[in-house]
Tab-separated table of C-alpha atoms in Angstrom:
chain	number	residue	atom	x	y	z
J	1	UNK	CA	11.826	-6.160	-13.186
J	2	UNK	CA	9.865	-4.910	-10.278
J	3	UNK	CA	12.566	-4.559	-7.827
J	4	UNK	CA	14.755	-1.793	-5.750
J	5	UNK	CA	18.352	-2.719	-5.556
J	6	UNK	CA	20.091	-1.135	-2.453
J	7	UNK	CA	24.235	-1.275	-1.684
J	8	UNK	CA	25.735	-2.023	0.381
J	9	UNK	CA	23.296	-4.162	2.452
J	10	UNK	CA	25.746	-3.646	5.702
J	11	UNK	CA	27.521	-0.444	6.505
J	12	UNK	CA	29.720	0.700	9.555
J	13	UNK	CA	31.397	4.025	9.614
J	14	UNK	CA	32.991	6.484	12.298
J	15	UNK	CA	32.017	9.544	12.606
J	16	UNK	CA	34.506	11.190	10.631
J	17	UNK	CA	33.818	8.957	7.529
J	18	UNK	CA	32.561	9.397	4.255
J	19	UNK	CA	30.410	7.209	2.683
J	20	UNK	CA	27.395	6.827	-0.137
J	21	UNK	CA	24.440	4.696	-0.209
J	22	UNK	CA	23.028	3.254	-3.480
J	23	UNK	CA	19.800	3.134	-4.751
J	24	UNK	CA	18.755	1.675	-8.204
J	25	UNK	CA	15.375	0.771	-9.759
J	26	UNK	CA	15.143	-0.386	-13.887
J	27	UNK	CA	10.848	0.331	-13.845
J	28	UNK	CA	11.026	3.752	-14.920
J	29	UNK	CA	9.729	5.438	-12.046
J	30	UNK	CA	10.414	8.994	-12.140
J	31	UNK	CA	9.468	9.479	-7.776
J	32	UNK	CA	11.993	7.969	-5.361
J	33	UNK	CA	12.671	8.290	-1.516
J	34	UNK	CA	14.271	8.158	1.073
J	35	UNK	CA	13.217	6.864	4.226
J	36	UNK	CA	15.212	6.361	7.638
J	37	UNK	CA	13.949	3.668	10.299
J	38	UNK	CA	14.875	2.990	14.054
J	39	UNK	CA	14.663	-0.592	15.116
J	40	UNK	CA	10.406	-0.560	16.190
J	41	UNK	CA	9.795	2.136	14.676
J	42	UNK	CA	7.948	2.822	11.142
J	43	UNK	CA	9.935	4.435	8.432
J	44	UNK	CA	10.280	8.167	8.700
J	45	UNK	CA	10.700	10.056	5.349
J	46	UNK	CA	13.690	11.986	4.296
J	47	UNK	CA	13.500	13.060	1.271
J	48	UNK	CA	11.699	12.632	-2.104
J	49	UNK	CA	12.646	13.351	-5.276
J	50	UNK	CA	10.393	14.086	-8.573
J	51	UNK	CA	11.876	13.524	-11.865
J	52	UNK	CA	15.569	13.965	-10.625
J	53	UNK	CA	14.946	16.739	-8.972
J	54	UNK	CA	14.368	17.157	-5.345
J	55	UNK	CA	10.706	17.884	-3.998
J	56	UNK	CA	11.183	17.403	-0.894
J	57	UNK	CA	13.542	17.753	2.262
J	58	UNK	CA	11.662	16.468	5.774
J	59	UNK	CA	14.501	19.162	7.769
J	60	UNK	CA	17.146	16.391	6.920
J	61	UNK	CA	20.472	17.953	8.594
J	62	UNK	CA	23.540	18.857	6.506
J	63	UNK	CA	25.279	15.965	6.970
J	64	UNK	CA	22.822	13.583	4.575
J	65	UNK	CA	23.450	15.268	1.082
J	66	UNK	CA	21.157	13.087	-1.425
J	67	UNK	CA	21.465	13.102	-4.928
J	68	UNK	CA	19.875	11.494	-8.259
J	69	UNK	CA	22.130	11.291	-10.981
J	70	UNK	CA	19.610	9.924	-13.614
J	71	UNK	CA	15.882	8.097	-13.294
J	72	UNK	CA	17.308	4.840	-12.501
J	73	UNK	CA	19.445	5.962	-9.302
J	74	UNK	CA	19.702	7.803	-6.133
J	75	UNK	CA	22.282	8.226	-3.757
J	76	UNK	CA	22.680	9.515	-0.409
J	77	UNK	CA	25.986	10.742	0.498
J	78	UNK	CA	26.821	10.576	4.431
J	79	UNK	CA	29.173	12.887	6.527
J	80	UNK	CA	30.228	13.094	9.689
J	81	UNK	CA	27.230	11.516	10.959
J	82	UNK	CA	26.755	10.765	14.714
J	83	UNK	CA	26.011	7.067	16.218
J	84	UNK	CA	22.506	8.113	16.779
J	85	UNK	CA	22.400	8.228	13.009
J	86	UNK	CA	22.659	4.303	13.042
J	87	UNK	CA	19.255	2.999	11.413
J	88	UNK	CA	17.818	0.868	8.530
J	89	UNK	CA	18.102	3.115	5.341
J	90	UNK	CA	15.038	2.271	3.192
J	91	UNK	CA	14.878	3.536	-0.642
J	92	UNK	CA	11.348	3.615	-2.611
J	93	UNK	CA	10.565	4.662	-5.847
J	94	UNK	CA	6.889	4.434	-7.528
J	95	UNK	CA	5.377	5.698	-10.829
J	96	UNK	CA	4.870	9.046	-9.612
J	97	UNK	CA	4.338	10.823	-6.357
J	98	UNK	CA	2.917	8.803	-3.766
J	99	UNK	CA	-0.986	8.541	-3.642
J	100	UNK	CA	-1.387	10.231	-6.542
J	101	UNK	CA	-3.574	7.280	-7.267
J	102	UNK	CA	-4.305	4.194	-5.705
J	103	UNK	CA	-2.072	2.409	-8.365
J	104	UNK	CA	0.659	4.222	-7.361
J	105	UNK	CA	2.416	1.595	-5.497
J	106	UNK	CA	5.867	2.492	-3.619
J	107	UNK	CA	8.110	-0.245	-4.096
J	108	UNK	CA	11.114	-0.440	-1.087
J	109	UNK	CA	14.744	-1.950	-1.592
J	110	UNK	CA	15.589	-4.007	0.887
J	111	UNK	CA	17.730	-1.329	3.096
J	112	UNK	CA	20.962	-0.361	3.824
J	113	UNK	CA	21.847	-1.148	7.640
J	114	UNK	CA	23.981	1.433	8.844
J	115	UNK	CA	26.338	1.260	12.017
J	116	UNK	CA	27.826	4.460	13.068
J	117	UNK	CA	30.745	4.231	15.786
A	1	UNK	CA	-2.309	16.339	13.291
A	2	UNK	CA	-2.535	13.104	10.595
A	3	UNK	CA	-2.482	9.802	12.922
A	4	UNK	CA	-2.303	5.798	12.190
A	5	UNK	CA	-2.653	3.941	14.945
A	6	UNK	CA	-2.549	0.199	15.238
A	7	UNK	CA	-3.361	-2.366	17.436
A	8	UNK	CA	-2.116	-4.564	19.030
A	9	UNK	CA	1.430	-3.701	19.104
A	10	UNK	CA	2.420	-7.307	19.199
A	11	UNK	CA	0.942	-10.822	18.726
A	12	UNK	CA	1.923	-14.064	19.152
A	13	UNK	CA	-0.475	-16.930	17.475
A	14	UNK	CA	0.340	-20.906	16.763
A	15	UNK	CA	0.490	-22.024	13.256
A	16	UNK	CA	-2.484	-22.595	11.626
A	17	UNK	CA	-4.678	-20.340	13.663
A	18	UNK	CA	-6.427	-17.162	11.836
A	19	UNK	CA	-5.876	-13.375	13.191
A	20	UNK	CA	-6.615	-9.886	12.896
A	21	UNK	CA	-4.730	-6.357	12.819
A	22	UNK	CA	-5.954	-3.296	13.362
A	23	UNK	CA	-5.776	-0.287	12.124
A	24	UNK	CA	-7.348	3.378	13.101
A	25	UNK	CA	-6.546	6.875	11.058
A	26	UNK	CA	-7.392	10.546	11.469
A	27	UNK	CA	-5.715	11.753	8.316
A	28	UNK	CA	-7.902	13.332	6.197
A	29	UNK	CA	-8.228	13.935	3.411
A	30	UNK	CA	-8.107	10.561	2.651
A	31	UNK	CA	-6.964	8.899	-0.377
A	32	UNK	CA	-6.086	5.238	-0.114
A	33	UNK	CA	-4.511	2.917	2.051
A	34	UNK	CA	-1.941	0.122	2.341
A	35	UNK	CA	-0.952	-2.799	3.934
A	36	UNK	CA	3.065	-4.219	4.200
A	37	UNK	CA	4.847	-6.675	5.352
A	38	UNK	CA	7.902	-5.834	6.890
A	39	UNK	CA	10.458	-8.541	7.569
A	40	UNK	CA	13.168	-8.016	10.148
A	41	UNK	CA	15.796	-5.830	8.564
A	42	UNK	CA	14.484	-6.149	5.184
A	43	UNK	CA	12.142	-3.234	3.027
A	44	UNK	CA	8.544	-3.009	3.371
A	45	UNK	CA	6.297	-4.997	0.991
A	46	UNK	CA	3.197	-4.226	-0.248
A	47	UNK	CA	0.485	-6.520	0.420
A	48	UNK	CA	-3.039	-4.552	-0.471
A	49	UNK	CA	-3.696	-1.076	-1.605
A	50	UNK	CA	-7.571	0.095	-0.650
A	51	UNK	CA	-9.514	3.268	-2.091
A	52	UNK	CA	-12.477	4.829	-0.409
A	53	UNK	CA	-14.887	3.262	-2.328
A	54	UNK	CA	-13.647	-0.806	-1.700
A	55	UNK	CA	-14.487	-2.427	1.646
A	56	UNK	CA	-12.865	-5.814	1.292
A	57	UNK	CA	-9.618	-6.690	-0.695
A	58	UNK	CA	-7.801	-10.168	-0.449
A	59	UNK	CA	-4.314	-11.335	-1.682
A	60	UNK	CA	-3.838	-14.660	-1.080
A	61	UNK	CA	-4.511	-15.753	2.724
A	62	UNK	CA	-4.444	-11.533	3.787
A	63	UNK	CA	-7.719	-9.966	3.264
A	64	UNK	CA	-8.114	-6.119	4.407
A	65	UNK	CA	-11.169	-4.423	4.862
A	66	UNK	CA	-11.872	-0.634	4.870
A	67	UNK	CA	-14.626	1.314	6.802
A	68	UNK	CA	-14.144	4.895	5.181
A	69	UNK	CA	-16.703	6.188	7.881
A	70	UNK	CA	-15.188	5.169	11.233
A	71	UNK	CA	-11.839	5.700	9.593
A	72	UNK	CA	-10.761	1.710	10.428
A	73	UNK	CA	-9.117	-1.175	8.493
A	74	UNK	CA	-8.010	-4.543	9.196
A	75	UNK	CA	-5.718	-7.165	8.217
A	76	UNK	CA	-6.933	-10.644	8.604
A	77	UNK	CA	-4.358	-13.905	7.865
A	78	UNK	CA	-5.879	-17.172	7.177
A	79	UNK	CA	-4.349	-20.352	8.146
A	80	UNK	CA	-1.039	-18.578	9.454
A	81	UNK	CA	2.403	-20.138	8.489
A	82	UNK	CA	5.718	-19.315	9.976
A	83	UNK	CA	6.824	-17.525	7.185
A	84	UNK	CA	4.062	-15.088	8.133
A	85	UNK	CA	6.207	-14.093	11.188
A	86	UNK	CA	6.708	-9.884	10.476
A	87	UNK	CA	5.664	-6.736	11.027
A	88	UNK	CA	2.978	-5.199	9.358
A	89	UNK	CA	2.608	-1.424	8.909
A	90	UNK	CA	-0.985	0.185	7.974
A	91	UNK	CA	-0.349	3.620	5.630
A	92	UNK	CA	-2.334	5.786	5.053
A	93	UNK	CA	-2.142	8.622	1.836
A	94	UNK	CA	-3.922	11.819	2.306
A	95	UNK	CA	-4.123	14.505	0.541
A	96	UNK	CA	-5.098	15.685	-3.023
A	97	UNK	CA	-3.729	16.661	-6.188
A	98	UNK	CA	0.284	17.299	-6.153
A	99	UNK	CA	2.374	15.233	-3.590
A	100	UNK	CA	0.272	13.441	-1.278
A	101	UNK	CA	1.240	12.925	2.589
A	102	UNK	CA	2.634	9.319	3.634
A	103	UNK	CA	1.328	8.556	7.224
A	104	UNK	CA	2.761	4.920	8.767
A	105	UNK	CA	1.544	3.519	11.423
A	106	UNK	CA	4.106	2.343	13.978
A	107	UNK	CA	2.960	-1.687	13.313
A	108	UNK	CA	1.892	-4.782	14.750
A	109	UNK	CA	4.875	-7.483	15.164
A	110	UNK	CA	3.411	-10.570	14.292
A	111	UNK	CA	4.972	-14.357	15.945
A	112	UNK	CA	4.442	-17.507	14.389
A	113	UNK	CA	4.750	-20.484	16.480
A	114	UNK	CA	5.221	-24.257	15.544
């Protein structure tokens, strides 16, 4: 099973919502991400975590609180976001830290594309 | 600062016809470097990984090369099909030992026409 799962696939939420994104991979990679992307843009890293724990926070604000309950998942809890929040939400995961070695492939779910009114 | 740069920004070719993406870096140091295919609304997917030492890498109708020295790659596509109709994003890893720095490039959007 080489493949990142990602629900839901479609989200829209106001502002004063909250809401989770899910993130699941079954290849026993112990690095996953998180990556935001605007519509022509590349994918802009969030955050990355390391063996369930996090390693690293690209000045995400407040209101995107991630969170990795066990190897296989990671979630990204969402609160009182703002419309300019609206993007493609991209998951990764890969054997270890990225570039670690040229074998260290990032594998990316499909997305989550969120709507915020 | 750590750059990718591609070129052109977007392309439009007829089916069949062969073409070529670019791709230009500053990051150092360098460690290896990736090709995806991005389709609309959907995850990036890996295509070709290169290291320093490998000029020329194929999968299928994509080959890349790498010029470590001028700090270039590019993406050729054979015999283009429709379904090749995407964006593709050059990335760069720099960086050594511990967590290593993910550069993208902002992408070339790709059109297939019958």
């Amino acid at each position: 099973d080489t493949e990142v799962t990602q629900t839901p696939k479609h989200l829209v939420m106001g502002m004063t919502n909250k809401k989770s994104l899910k993130c699941e991979q079954h290849m026993g990679h112990r690095a996953m991400y998180w990556y935001k992307q605007k519509a022509k843009k590349p994918p802009e890293l969030m955050f990355v975590y390391s063996y369930e724990k996090l390693s690293i926070n690209e000045s995400v604000p407040s209101r995107f609180s991630p969170e990795c309950p066990n190897s296989s998942l990671l979630n990204l809890h969402l609160h009182a976001l703002q419309p300019e929040d609206s993007a493609l939400y991209l998951c990764a995961s890969s054997r270890g830290l990225a570039g670690l070695s040229s074998y260290n492939e990032q594998f990316f779910g499909p997305g989550t594309r969120l709507t915020v009114l | 600062k750590n750059q990718v740069e591609q070129s052109p920004q977007s392309l439009i070719i007829l089916e069949g016809k062969n073409c070529t993406l670019q791709c230009n870096y500053t990051v150092s140091p360098f460690s290896n470097l990736r090709w995806y295919k991005q389709d609309t609304g959907r995850g990036p997917v890996s295509l070709t990984i290169m290291t320093f030492s490998e000029n020329t890498k194929s999968n299928g109708r994509y080959t890349a090369t790498l010029d470590a020295d001028t700090k270039q790659s590019s993406l050729h596509i054979t015999a283009s099909q429709l379904s090749d109709s995407a964006s593709y994003i050059c990335v760069v890893i720099s960086g050594s030992g511990g967590y290593q720095k993910v550069t993208f490039g902002t992408g070339t959007k790709l059109q297939v026409i019958p």
